[in-house]
Short mmCIF file of C-alpha atoms in Angstrom, two decimals:
data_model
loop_
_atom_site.label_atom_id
_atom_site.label_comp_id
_atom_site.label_asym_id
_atom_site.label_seq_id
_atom_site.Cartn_x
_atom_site.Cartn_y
_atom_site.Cartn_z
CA UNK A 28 85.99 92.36 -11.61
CA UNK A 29 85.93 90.21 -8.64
CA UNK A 30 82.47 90.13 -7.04
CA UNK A 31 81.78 91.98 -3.79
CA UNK A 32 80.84 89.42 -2.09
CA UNK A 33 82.22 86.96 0.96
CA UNK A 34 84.35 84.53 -0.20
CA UNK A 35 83.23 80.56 0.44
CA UNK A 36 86.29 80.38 2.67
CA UNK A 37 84.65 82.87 4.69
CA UNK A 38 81.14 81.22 4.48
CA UNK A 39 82.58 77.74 5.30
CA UNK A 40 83.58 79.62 8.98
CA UNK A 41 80.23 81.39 9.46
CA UNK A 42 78.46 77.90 8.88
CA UNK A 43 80.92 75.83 11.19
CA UNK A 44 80.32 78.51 13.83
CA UNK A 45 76.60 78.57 13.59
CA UNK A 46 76.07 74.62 13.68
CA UNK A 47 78.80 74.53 16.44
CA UNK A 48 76.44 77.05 18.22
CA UNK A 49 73.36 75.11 17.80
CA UNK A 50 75.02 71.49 18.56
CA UNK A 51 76.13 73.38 22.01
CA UNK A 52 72.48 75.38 22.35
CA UNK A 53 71.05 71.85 21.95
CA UNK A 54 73.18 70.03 24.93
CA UNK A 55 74.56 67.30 22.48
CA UNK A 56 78.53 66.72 22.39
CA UNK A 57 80.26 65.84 19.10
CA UNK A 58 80.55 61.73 19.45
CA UNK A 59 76.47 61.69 20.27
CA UNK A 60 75.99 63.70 17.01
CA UNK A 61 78.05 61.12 15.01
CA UNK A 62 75.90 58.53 16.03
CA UNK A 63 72.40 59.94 15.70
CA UNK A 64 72.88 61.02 12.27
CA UNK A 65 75.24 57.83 11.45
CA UNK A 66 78.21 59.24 9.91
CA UNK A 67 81.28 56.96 9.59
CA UNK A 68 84.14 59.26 10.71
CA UNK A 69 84.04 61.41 13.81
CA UNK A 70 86.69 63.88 12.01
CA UNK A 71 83.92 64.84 9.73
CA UNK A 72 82.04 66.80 11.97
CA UNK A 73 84.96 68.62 13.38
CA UNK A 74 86.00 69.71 9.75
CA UNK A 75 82.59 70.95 8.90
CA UNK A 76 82.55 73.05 12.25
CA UNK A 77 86.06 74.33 11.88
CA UNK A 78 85.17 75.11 8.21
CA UNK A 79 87.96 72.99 6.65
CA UNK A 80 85.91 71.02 4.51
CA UNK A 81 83.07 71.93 2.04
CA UNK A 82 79.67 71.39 3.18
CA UNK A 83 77.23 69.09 1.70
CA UNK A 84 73.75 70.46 1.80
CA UNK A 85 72.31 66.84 2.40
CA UNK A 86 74.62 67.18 5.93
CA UNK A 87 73.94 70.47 6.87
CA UNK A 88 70.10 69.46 6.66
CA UNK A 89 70.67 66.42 8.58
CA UNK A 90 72.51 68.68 11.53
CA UNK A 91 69.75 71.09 11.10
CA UNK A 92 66.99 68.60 12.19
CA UNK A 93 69.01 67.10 14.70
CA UNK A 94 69.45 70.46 16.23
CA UNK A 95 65.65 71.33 15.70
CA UNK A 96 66.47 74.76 14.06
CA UNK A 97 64.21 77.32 13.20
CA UNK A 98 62.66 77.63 9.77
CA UNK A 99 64.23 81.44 9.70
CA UNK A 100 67.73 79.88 10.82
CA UNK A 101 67.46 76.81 8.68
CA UNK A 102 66.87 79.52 5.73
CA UNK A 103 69.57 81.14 6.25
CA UNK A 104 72.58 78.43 6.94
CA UNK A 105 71.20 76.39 3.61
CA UNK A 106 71.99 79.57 1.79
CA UNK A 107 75.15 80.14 3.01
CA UNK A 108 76.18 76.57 2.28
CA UNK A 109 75.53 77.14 -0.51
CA UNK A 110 77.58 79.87 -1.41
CA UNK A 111 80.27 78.22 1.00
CA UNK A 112 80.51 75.46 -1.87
CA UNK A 113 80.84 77.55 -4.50
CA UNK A 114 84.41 77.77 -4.75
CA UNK A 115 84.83 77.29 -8.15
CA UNK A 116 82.46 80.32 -9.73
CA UNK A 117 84.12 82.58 -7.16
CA UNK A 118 88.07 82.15 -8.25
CA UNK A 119 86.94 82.36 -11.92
CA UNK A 120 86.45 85.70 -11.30
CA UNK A 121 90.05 86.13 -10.31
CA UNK A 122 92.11 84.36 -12.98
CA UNK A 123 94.52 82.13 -12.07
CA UNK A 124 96.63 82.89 -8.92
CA UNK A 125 99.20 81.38 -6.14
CA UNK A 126 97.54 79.70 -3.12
CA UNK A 127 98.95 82.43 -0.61
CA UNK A 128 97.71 85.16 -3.23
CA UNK A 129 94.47 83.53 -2.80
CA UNK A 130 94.64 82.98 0.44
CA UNK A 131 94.20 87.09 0.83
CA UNK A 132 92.06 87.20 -2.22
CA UNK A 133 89.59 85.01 0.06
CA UNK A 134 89.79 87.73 3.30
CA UNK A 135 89.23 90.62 1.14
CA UNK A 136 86.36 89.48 -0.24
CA UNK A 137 82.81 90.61 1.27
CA UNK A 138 85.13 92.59 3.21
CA UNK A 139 83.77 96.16 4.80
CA UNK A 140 86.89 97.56 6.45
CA UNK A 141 90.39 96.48 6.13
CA UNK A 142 93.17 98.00 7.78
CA UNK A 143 97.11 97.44 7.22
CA UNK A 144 100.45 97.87 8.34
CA UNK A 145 103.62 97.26 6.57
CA UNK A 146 106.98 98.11 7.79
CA UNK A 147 109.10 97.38 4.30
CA UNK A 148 106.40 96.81 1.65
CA UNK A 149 103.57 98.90 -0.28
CA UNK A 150 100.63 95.97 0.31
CA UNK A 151 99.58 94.08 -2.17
CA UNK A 152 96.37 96.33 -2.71
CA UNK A 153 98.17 99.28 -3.43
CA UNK A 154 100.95 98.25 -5.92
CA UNK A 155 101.41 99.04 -9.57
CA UNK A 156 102.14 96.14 -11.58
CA UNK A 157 105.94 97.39 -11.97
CA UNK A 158 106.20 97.66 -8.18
CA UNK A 159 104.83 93.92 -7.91
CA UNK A 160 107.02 92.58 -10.73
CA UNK A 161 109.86 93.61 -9.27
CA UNK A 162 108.74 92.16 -5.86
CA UNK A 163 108.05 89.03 -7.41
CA UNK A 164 111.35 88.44 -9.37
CA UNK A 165 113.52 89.65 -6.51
CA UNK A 166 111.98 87.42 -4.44
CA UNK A 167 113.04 85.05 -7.19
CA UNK A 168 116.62 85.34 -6.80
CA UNK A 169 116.57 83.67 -3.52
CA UNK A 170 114.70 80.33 -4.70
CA UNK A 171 116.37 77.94 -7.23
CA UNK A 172 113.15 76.29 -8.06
CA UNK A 173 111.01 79.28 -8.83
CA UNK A 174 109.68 79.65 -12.00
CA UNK A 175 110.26 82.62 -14.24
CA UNK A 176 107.03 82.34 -16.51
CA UNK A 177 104.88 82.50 -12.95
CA UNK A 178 105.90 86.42 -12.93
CA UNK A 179 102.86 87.79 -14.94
CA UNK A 180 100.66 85.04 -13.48
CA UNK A 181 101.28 86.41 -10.22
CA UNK A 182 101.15 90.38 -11.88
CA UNK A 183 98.04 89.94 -13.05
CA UNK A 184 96.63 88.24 -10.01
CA UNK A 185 97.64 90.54 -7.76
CA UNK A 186 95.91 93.37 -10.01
CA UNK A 187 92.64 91.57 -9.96
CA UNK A 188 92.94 91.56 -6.26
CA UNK A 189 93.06 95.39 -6.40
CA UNK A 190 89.36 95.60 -8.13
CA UNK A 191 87.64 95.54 -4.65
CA UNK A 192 89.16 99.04 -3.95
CA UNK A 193 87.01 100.43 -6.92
CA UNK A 194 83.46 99.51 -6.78
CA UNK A 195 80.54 101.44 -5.70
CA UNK A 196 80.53 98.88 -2.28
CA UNK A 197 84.29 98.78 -1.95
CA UNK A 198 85.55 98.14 1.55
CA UNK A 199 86.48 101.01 3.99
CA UNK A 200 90.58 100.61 3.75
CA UNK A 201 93.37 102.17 5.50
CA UNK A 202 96.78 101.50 5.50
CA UNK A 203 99.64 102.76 7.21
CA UNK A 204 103.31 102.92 5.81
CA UNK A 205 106.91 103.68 7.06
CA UNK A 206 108.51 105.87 5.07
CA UNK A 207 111.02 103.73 4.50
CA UNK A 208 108.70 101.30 2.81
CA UNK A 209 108.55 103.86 0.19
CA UNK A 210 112.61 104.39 -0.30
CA UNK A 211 115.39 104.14 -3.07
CA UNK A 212 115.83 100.54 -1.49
CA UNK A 213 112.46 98.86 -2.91
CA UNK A 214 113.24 99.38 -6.04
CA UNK A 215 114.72 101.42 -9.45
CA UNK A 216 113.75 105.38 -9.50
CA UNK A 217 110.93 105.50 -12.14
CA UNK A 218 109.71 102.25 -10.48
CA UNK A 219 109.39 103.83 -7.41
CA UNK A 220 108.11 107.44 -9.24
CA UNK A 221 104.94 105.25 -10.64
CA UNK A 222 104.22 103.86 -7.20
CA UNK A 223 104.08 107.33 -5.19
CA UNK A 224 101.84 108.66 -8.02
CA UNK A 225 99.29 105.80 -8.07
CA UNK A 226 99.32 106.20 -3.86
CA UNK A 227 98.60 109.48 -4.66
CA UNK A 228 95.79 109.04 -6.89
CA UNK A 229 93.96 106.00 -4.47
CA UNK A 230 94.48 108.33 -1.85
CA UNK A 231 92.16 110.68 -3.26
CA UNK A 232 89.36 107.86 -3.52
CA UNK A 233 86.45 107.97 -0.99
CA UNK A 234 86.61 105.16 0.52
CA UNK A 235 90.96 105.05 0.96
CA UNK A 236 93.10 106.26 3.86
CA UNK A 237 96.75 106.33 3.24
CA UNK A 238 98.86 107.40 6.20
CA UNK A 239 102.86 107.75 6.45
CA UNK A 240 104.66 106.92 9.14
CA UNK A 241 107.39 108.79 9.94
CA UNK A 242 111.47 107.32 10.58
CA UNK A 243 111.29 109.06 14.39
CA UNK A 244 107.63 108.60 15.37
CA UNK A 245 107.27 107.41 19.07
CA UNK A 246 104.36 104.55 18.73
CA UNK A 247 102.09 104.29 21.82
CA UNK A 248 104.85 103.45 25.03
CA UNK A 249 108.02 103.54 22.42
CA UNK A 250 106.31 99.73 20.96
CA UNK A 251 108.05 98.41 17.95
CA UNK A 252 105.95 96.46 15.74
CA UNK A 253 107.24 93.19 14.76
CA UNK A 254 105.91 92.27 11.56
CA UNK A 255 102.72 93.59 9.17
CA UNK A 256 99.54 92.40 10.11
CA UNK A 257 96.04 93.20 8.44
CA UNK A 258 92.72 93.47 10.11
CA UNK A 259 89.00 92.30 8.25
CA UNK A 260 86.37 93.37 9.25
CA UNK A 261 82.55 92.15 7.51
CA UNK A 262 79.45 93.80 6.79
CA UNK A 263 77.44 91.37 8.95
CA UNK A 264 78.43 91.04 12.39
CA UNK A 265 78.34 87.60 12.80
CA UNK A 266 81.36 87.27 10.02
CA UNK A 267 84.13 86.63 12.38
CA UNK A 268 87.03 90.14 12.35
CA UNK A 269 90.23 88.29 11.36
CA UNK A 270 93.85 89.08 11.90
CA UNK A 271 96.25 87.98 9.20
CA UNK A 272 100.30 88.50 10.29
CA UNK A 273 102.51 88.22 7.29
CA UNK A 274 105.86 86.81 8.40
CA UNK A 275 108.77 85.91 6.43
CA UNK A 276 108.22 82.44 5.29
CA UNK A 277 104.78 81.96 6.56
CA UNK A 278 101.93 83.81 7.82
CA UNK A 279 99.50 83.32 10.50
CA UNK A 280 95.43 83.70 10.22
CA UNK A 281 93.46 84.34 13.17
CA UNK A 282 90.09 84.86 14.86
CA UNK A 283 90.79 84.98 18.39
CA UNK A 284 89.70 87.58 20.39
CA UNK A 285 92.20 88.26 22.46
CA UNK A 286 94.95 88.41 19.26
CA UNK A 287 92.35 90.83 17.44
CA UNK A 288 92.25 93.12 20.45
CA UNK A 289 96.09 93.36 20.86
CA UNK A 290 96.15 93.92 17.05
CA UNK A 291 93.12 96.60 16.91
CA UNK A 292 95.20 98.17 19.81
CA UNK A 293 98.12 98.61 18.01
CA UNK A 294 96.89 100.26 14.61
CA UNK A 295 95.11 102.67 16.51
CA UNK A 296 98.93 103.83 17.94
CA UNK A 297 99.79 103.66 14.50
CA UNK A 298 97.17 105.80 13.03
CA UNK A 299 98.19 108.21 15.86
CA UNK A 300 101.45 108.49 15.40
CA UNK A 301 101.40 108.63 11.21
CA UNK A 302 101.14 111.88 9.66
CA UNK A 303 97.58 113.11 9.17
CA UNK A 304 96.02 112.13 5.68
CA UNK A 305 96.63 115.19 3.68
CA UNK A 306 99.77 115.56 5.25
CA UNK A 307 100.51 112.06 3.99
CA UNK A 308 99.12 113.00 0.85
CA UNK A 309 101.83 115.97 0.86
CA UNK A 310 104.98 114.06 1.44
CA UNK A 311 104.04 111.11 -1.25
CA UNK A 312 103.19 114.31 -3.70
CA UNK A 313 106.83 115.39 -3.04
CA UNK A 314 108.43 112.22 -2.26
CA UNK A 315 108.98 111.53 -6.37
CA UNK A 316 110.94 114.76 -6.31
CA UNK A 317 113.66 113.13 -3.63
CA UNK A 318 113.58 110.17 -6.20
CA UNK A 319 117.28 110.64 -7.90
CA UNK A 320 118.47 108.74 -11.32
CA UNK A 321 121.68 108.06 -9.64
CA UNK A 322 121.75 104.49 -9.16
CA UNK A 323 122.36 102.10 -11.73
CA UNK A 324 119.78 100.20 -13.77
CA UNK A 325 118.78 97.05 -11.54
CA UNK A 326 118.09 93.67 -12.94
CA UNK A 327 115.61 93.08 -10.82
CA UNK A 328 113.07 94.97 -11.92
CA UNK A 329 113.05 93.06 -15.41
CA UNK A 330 114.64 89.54 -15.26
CA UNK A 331 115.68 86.76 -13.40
CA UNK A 332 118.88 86.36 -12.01
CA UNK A 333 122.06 85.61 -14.19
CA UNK A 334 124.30 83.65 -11.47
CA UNK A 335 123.90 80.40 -9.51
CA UNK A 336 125.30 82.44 -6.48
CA UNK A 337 121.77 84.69 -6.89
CA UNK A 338 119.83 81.29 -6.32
CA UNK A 339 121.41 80.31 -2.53
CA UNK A 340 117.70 79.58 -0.69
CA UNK A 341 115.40 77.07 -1.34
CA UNK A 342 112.90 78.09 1.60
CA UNK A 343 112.28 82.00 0.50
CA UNK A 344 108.72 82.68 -0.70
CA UNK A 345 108.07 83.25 -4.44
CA UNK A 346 106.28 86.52 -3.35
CA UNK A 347 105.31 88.84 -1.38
CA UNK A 348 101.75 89.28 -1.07
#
């Protein structure tokens, strides 16, 4: 089970905000730290305080008694360096996995609220491994160099992702849905059957909110949102909240405040305007029942795609997340 813990990803950005806080407290500008503690490239502090690089201990020291930190501060930034550099333990836990898979796998984890909206997709966190498969090969047909064997790489991967929902300190999460994320259109009838019941049954857990939003609900002033987005939020405050929006060949991550706000703003018209919970509850218990065997069998669901005129795009995304 993945651990419960931040991710280093996550610790790497708490360090490079707290030395970039100090270096400021302190009165020293970046090219006058280079030189005092004698490092050869001026790019290397910028990295460590953007947390794009992994920190050596031996530096963080060095910055520490530069900055003339406190024993109780200097305590707590070695430790978190030293969780920020252990990348490796922390993905064992996962199995292997995709670099945008683990891109989310790193937000998620530590995390103690996470909210989501998705106009055309059941997230990531909520999907059976049926659902995902056939997200995964579909998304398949439209890239000639994707690679059939990656499909229960990716299955499992996303599974272990789910673990976090299920501990005893699992996240507060809440995600809203169009109904028409939930329709014929995602997928074959008993694929789609499995997926209401298992929304159903995380519904019911303590710590999950699942909310429907209906075709003809008026959001805030009549807003449309664009795109799914995600907000993270961390147990200790000085985690920075992060937005992640998922677009269609790439997504953006960010902590600005200003972005977060907007963001925050908008889930909260969201929440208003989805059906309550156990009214959500209601129409995914009798959603399976508008479910109808009429279509035919789809090859989507269970292979990869039989035509060269299937494979036209070479810049679609191997997955959804």
């Amino acid at each position: 089970m993945p651990p419960a813990v931040p991710s280093p990803i996550l610790r790497r950005r708490r360090l490079g905000h707290e030395l970039r806080s100090l270096r400021e407290a302190s009165g020293l500008t970046g090219e006058q730290v280079i030189e005092r503690v004698g490092w050869a490239s001026a790019s290397k502090l910028s990295r460590l305080e953007n947390g794009r690089s992994r920190p050596d201990p031996q530096d963080v020291s060095s910055l520490l008694d530069l900055y003339g930190a406190a024993d109780a501060i200097r305590a707590e930034l070695t430790a978190i360096t030293l969780e920020a550099g252990d990348m490796r333990a922390w993905l064992r836990s996962y199995g292997a996995m995709t670099e945008h898979q683990r891109s989310y796998a790193e937000l998620e984890a530590g995390c103690a609220e996470i909210r989501e909206y998705n106009p055309v997709l059941v997230p990531g966190l909520l999907q059976t491994a049926t659902y995902a498969r056939v997200r995964i090969v579909s998304a398949q047909f439209a890239d000639e160099d994707a690679d059939p064997q990656t499909v229960e790489t990716e299955v499992d991967a996303r599974l272990a992702r789910q673990a976090l929902l299920q501990p005893v300190d699992a996240p507060r999460y809440t995600a809203v849905l169009e109904e028409g994320a939930l329709s014929r259109r995602a997928g074959p009838p008993e694929v789609i059957r499995e997926q209401l019941a298992k929304l159903c049954e995380l519904a019911a857990l303590p710590n999950v909110t699942i909310l429907v939003l209906p075709r003809d609900a008026t959001i805030g002033e009549w807003y449309l949102p664009p795109t799914a987005f995600s907000l993270y939020r961390f147990p200790d405050p000085a985690d920075p909240e992060t937005l992640a929006i998922e677009g269609g060949f790439t997504d953006v991550v960010s902590h600005e405040a200003k972005a977060l706000n907007r963001y925050k703003m908008v889930f909260e018209w969201l929440r208003a305007a989805a059906r309550s919970p156990s009214d959500s509850l209601s129409w995914l218990s009798n959603a399976s029942e508008r479910v109808t065997e009429t279509a035919a069998p789809s090859t989507v669901a269970y292979g990869p795609p039989t035509t060269p005129a299937q494979r036209r795009s070479r810049s679609a995304r191997l997955t959804e997340r």
